Short mmCIF file of C-alpha atoms in Angstrom, two decimals:
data_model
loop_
_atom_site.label_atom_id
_atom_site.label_comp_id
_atom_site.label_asym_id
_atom_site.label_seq_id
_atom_site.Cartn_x
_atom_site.Cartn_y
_atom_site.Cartn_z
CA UNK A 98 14.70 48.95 30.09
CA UNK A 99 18.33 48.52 31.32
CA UNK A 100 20.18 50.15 33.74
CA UNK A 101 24.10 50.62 34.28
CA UNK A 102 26.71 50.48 36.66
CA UNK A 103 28.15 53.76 37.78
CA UNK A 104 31.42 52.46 37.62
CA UNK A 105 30.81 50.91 34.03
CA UNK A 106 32.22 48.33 32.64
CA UNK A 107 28.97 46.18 32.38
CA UNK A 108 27.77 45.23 28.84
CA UNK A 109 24.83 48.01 28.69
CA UNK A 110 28.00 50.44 28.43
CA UNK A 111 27.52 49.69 24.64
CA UNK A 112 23.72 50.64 24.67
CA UNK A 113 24.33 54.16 26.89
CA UNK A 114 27.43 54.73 24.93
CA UNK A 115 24.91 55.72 22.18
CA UNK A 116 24.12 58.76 24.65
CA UNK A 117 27.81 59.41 26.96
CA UNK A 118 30.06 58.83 23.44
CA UNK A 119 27.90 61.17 21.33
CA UNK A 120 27.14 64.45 20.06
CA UNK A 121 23.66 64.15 21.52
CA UNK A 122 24.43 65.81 24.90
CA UNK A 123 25.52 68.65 23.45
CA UNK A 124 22.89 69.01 21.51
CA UNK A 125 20.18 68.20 24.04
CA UNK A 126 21.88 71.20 26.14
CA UNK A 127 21.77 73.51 23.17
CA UNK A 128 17.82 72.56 23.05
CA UNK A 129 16.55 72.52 26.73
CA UNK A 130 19.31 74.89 27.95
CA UNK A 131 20.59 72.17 30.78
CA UNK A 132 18.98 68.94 32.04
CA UNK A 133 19.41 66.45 34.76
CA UNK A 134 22.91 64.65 35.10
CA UNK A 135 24.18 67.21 32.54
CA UNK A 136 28.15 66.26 32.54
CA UNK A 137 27.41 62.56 34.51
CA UNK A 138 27.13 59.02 32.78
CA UNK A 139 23.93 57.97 31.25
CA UNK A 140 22.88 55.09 32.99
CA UNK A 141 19.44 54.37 31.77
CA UNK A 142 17.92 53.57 28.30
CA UNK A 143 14.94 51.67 26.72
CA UNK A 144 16.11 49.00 23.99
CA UNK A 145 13.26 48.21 21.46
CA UNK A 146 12.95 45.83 19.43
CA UNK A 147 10.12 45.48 17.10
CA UNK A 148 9.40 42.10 16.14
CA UNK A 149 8.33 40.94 12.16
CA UNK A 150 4.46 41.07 12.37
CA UNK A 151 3.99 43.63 15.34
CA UNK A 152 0.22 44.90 15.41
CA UNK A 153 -0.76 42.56 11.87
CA UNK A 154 -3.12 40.40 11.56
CA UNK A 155 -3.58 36.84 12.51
CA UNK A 156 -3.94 34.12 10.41
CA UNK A 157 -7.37 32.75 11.75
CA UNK A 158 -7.40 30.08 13.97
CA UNK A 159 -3.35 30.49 14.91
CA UNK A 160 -1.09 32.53 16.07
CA UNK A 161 0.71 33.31 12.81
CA UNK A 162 0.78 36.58 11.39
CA UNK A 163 -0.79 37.91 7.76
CA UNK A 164 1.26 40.82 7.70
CA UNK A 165 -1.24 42.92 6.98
CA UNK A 166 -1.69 45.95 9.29
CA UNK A 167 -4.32 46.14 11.66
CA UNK A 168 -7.37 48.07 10.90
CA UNK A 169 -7.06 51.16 13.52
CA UNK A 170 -3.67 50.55 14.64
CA UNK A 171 -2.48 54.31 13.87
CA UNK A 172 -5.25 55.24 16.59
CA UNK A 173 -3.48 53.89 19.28
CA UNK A 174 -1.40 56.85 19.65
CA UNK A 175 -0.10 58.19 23.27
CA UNK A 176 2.32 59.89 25.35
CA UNK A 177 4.57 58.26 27.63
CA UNK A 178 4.31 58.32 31.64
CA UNK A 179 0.87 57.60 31.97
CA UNK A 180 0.61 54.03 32.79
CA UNK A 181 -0.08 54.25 36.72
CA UNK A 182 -3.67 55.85 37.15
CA UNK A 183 -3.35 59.69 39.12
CA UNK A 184 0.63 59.87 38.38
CA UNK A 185 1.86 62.02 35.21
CA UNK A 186 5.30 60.37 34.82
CA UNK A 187 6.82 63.43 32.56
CA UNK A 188 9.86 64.32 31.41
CA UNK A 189 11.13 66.97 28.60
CA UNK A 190 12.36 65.11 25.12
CA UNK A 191 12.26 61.24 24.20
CA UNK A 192 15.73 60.87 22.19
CA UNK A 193 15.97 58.04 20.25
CA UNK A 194 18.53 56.34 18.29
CA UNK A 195 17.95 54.04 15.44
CA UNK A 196 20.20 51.45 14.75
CA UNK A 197 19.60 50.10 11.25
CA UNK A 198 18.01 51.30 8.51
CA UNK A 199 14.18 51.67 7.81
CA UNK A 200 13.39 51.38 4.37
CA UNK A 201 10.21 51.82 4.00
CA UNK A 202 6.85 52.97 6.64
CA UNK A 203 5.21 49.79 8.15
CA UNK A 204 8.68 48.44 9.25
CA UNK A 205 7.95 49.04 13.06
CA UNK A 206 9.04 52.51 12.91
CA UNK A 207 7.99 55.39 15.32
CA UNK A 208 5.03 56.90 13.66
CA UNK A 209 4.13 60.78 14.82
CA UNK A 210 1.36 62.93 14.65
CA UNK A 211 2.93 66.30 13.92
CA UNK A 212 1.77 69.39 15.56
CA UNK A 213 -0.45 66.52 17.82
CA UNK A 214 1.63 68.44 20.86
CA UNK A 215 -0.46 71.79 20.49
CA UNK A 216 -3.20 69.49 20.68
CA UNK A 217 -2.70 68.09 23.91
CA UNK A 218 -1.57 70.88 25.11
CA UNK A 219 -4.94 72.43 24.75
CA UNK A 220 -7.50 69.67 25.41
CA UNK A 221 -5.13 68.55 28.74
CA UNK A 222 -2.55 71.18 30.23
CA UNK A 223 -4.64 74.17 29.30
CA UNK A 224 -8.13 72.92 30.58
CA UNK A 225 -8.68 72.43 34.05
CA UNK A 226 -11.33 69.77 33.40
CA UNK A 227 -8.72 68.12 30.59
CA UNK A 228 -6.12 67.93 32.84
CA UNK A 229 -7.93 66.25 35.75
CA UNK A 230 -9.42 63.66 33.54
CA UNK A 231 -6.35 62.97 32.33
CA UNK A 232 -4.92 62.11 35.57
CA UNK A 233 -7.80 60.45 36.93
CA UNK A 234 -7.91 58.03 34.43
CA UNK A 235 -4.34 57.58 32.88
CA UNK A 236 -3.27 56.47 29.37
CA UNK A 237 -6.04 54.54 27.53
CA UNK A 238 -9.55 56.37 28.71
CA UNK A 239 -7.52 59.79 29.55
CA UNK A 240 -6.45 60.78 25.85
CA UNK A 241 -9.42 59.18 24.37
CA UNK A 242 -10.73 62.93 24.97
CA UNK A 243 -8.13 63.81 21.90
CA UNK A 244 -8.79 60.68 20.38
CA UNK A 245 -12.80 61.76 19.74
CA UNK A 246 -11.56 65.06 18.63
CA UNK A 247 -9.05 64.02 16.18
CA UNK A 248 -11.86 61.25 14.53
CA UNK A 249 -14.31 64.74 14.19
CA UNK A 250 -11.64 66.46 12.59
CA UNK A 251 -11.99 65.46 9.12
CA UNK A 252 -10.84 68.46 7.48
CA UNK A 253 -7.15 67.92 9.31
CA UNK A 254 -7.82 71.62 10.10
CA UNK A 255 -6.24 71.19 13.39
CA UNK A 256 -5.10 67.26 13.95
CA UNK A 257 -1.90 66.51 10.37
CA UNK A 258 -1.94 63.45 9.02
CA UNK A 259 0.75 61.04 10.79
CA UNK A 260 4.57 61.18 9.96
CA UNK A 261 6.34 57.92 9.53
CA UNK A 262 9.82 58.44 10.61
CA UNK A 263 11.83 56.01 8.55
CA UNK A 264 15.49 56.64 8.84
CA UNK A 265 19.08 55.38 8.50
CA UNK A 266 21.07 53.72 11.26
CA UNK A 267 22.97 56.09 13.59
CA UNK A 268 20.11 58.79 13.30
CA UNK A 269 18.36 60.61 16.08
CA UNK A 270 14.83 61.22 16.86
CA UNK A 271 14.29 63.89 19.09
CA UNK A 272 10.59 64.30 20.42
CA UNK A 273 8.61 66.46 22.80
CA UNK A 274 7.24 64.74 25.51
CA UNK A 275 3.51 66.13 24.62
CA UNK A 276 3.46 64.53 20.67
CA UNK A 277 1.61 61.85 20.11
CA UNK A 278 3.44 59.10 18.68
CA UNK A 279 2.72 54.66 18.34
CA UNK A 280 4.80 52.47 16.90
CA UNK A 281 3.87 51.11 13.43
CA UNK A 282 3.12 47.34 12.59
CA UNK A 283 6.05 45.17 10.99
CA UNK A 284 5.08 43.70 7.48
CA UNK A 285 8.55 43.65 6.98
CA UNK A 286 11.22 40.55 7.46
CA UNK A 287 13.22 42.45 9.60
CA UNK A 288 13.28 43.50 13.33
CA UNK A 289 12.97 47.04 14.06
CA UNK A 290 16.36 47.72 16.63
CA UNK A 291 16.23 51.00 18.28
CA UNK A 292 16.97 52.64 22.13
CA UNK A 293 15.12 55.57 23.61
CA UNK A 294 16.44 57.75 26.02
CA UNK A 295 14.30 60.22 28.14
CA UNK A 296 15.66 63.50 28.78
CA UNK A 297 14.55 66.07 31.92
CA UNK A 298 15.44 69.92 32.35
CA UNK A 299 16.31 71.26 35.12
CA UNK A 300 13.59 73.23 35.63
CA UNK A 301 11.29 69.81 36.50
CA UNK A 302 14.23 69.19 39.55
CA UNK A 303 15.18 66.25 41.42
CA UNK A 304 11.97 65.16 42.51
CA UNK A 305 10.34 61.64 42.91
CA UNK A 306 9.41 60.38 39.33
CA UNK A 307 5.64 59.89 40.08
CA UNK A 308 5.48 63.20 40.81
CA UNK A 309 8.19 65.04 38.09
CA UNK A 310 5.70 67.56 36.02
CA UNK A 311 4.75 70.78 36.19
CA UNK A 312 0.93 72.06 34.79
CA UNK A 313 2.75 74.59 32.78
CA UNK A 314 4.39 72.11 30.83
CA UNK A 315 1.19 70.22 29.94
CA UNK A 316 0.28 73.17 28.95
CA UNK A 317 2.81 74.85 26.53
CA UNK A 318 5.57 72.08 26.00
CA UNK A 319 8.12 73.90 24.90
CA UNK A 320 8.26 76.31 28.07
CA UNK A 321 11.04 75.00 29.56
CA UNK A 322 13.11 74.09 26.16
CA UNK A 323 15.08 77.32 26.87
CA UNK A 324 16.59 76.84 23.51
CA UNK A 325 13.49 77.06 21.87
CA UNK A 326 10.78 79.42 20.89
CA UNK A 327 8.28 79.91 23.28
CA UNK A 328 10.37 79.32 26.33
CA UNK A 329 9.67 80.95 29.47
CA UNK A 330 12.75 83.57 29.81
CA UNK A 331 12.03 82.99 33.79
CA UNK A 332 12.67 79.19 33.79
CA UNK A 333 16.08 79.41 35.28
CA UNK A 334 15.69 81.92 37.39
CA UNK A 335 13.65 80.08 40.59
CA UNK A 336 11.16 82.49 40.23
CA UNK A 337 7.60 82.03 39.61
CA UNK A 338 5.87 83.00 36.48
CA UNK A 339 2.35 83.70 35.06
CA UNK A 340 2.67 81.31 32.11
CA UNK A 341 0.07 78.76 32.70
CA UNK A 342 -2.57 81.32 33.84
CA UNK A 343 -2.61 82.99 30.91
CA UNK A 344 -3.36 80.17 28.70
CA UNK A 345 -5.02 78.37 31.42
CA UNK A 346 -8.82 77.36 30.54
CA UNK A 347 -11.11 76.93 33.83
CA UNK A 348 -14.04 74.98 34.19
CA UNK A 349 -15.85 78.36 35.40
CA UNK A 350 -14.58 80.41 32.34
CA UNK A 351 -15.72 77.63 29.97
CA UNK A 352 -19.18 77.34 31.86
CA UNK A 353 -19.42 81.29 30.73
CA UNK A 354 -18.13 80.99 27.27
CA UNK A 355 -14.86 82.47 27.83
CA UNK A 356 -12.09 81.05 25.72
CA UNK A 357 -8.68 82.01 25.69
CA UNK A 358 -5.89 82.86 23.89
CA UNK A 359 -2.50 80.98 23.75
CA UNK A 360 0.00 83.12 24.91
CA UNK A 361 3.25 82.38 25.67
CA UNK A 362 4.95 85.10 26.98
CA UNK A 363 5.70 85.47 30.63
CA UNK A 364 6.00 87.83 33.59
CA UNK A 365 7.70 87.26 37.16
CA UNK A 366 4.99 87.16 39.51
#
């Protein structure tokens, strides 16, 4: 992770460049309908690299790699922002930019689980009991909730097979914070260059990082993507709305077998 300057000039201008000299501002505004430092510098990114044998094999004995994948790798999925145990670091889109081109899956690209978001949205931001698992016990025991559901799932009925996202340099990724997503292994000779930027509407405010969610968008991620379907028509307004209690599962309702709906529409309270 880097950070820049305000007044520039310092060599990361070349990595945030990929954000400030870009089309993807624009196009981040035309998605979320405004986010934080809209019409300011960039002066943040994540710079990953992805290093020939990443999650292979070893050769027994040393540290040398087989480059052959390891066995569950792909099961390691996650969300971001949930490193610190009872903190929900979120934020709105990860925006990434890839800067040369991946050939071929298993070349330490960014591998998602597509339609994983309703998912978590669901098991986490709907349900009361979810949601306060998940932030009791943070990234690796919190989604392994999803993680037992997804391995029962053997029909794919609800959980799509993964997506590799191989791609050419100077493309864009643009992801919802809520889909899961891991980084494939490297059998490749190559290392995997790309830089991540995370992007926050305005709706989650200035607030202190630990502390920058909202329930409601755990619970349907795209609520405040004004540009998007599903988005709460209230989001801008400073009002409150009845979004999350309409989708919202308690651990009383579930006790008596009540189980709801998603609904995304909302109404001023």
């Amino acid at each position: 992770h880097i950070g820049c300057s305000p007044k520039g000039g310092n060599y990361e201008d070349a990595v945030t460049d990929l954000w400030n000299k870009s089309m993807l501002p624009a196009k981040m505004k035309e998605l979320l309908g405004g986010f934080l430092h809209e019409g300011k510098k960039m002066l943040n990114a994540q710079v990953a690299l992805i290093l020939p044998g990443h999650r292979c094999t070893k050769v027994p004995g040393t540290e040398l790699s087989t480059y052959n994948p390891e066995k569950n790798w792909l099961r390691d999925w996650h969300i971001d922002g949930l490193l610190t145990k009872g903190e929900i670091h979120g934020f709105s889109a990860l925006v990434g930019v890839v800067l040369q081109d991946i050939k071929q899956p298993l070349s330490g690209e960014l591998v998602v689980i597509p339609g994983g978001h309703k998912n978590l949205a669901r098991i986490y931001g709907q349900s009361d009991e979810g949601y306060e698992h998940l932030l009791k016990n943070g990234q690796e025991r919190g989604l392994e909730i999803a993680r037992q559901q997804q391995d029962k799932d053997q029909k794919n009925s609800q959980w799509k097979p993964p997506f590799h996202v191989t791609a050419k340099a100077g493309d864009a990724v643009i992801v919802n914070y809520m889909l899961p997503h891991v980084v494939a292994p490297n059998i490749s000779p190559d290392i995997r260059y790309c830089v991540y930027f995370r992007v926050i509407t305005t709706y989650l405010t200035e607030k202190d990082f630990s502390l920058r969610h909202k329930r409601v968008s755990l619970a349907l991620p795209f609520h405040d993507w004004a540009g998007m379907p599903g988005s709460c028509p209230q989001r801008r307004t400073g009002r409150s709305c009845t979004c999350l209690d309409k989708v919202r599962i308690r651990n009383t309702d579930k006790q008596n077998g009540d189980s709801r709906k998603d609904d995304t529409r909302c109404r001023t309270q």
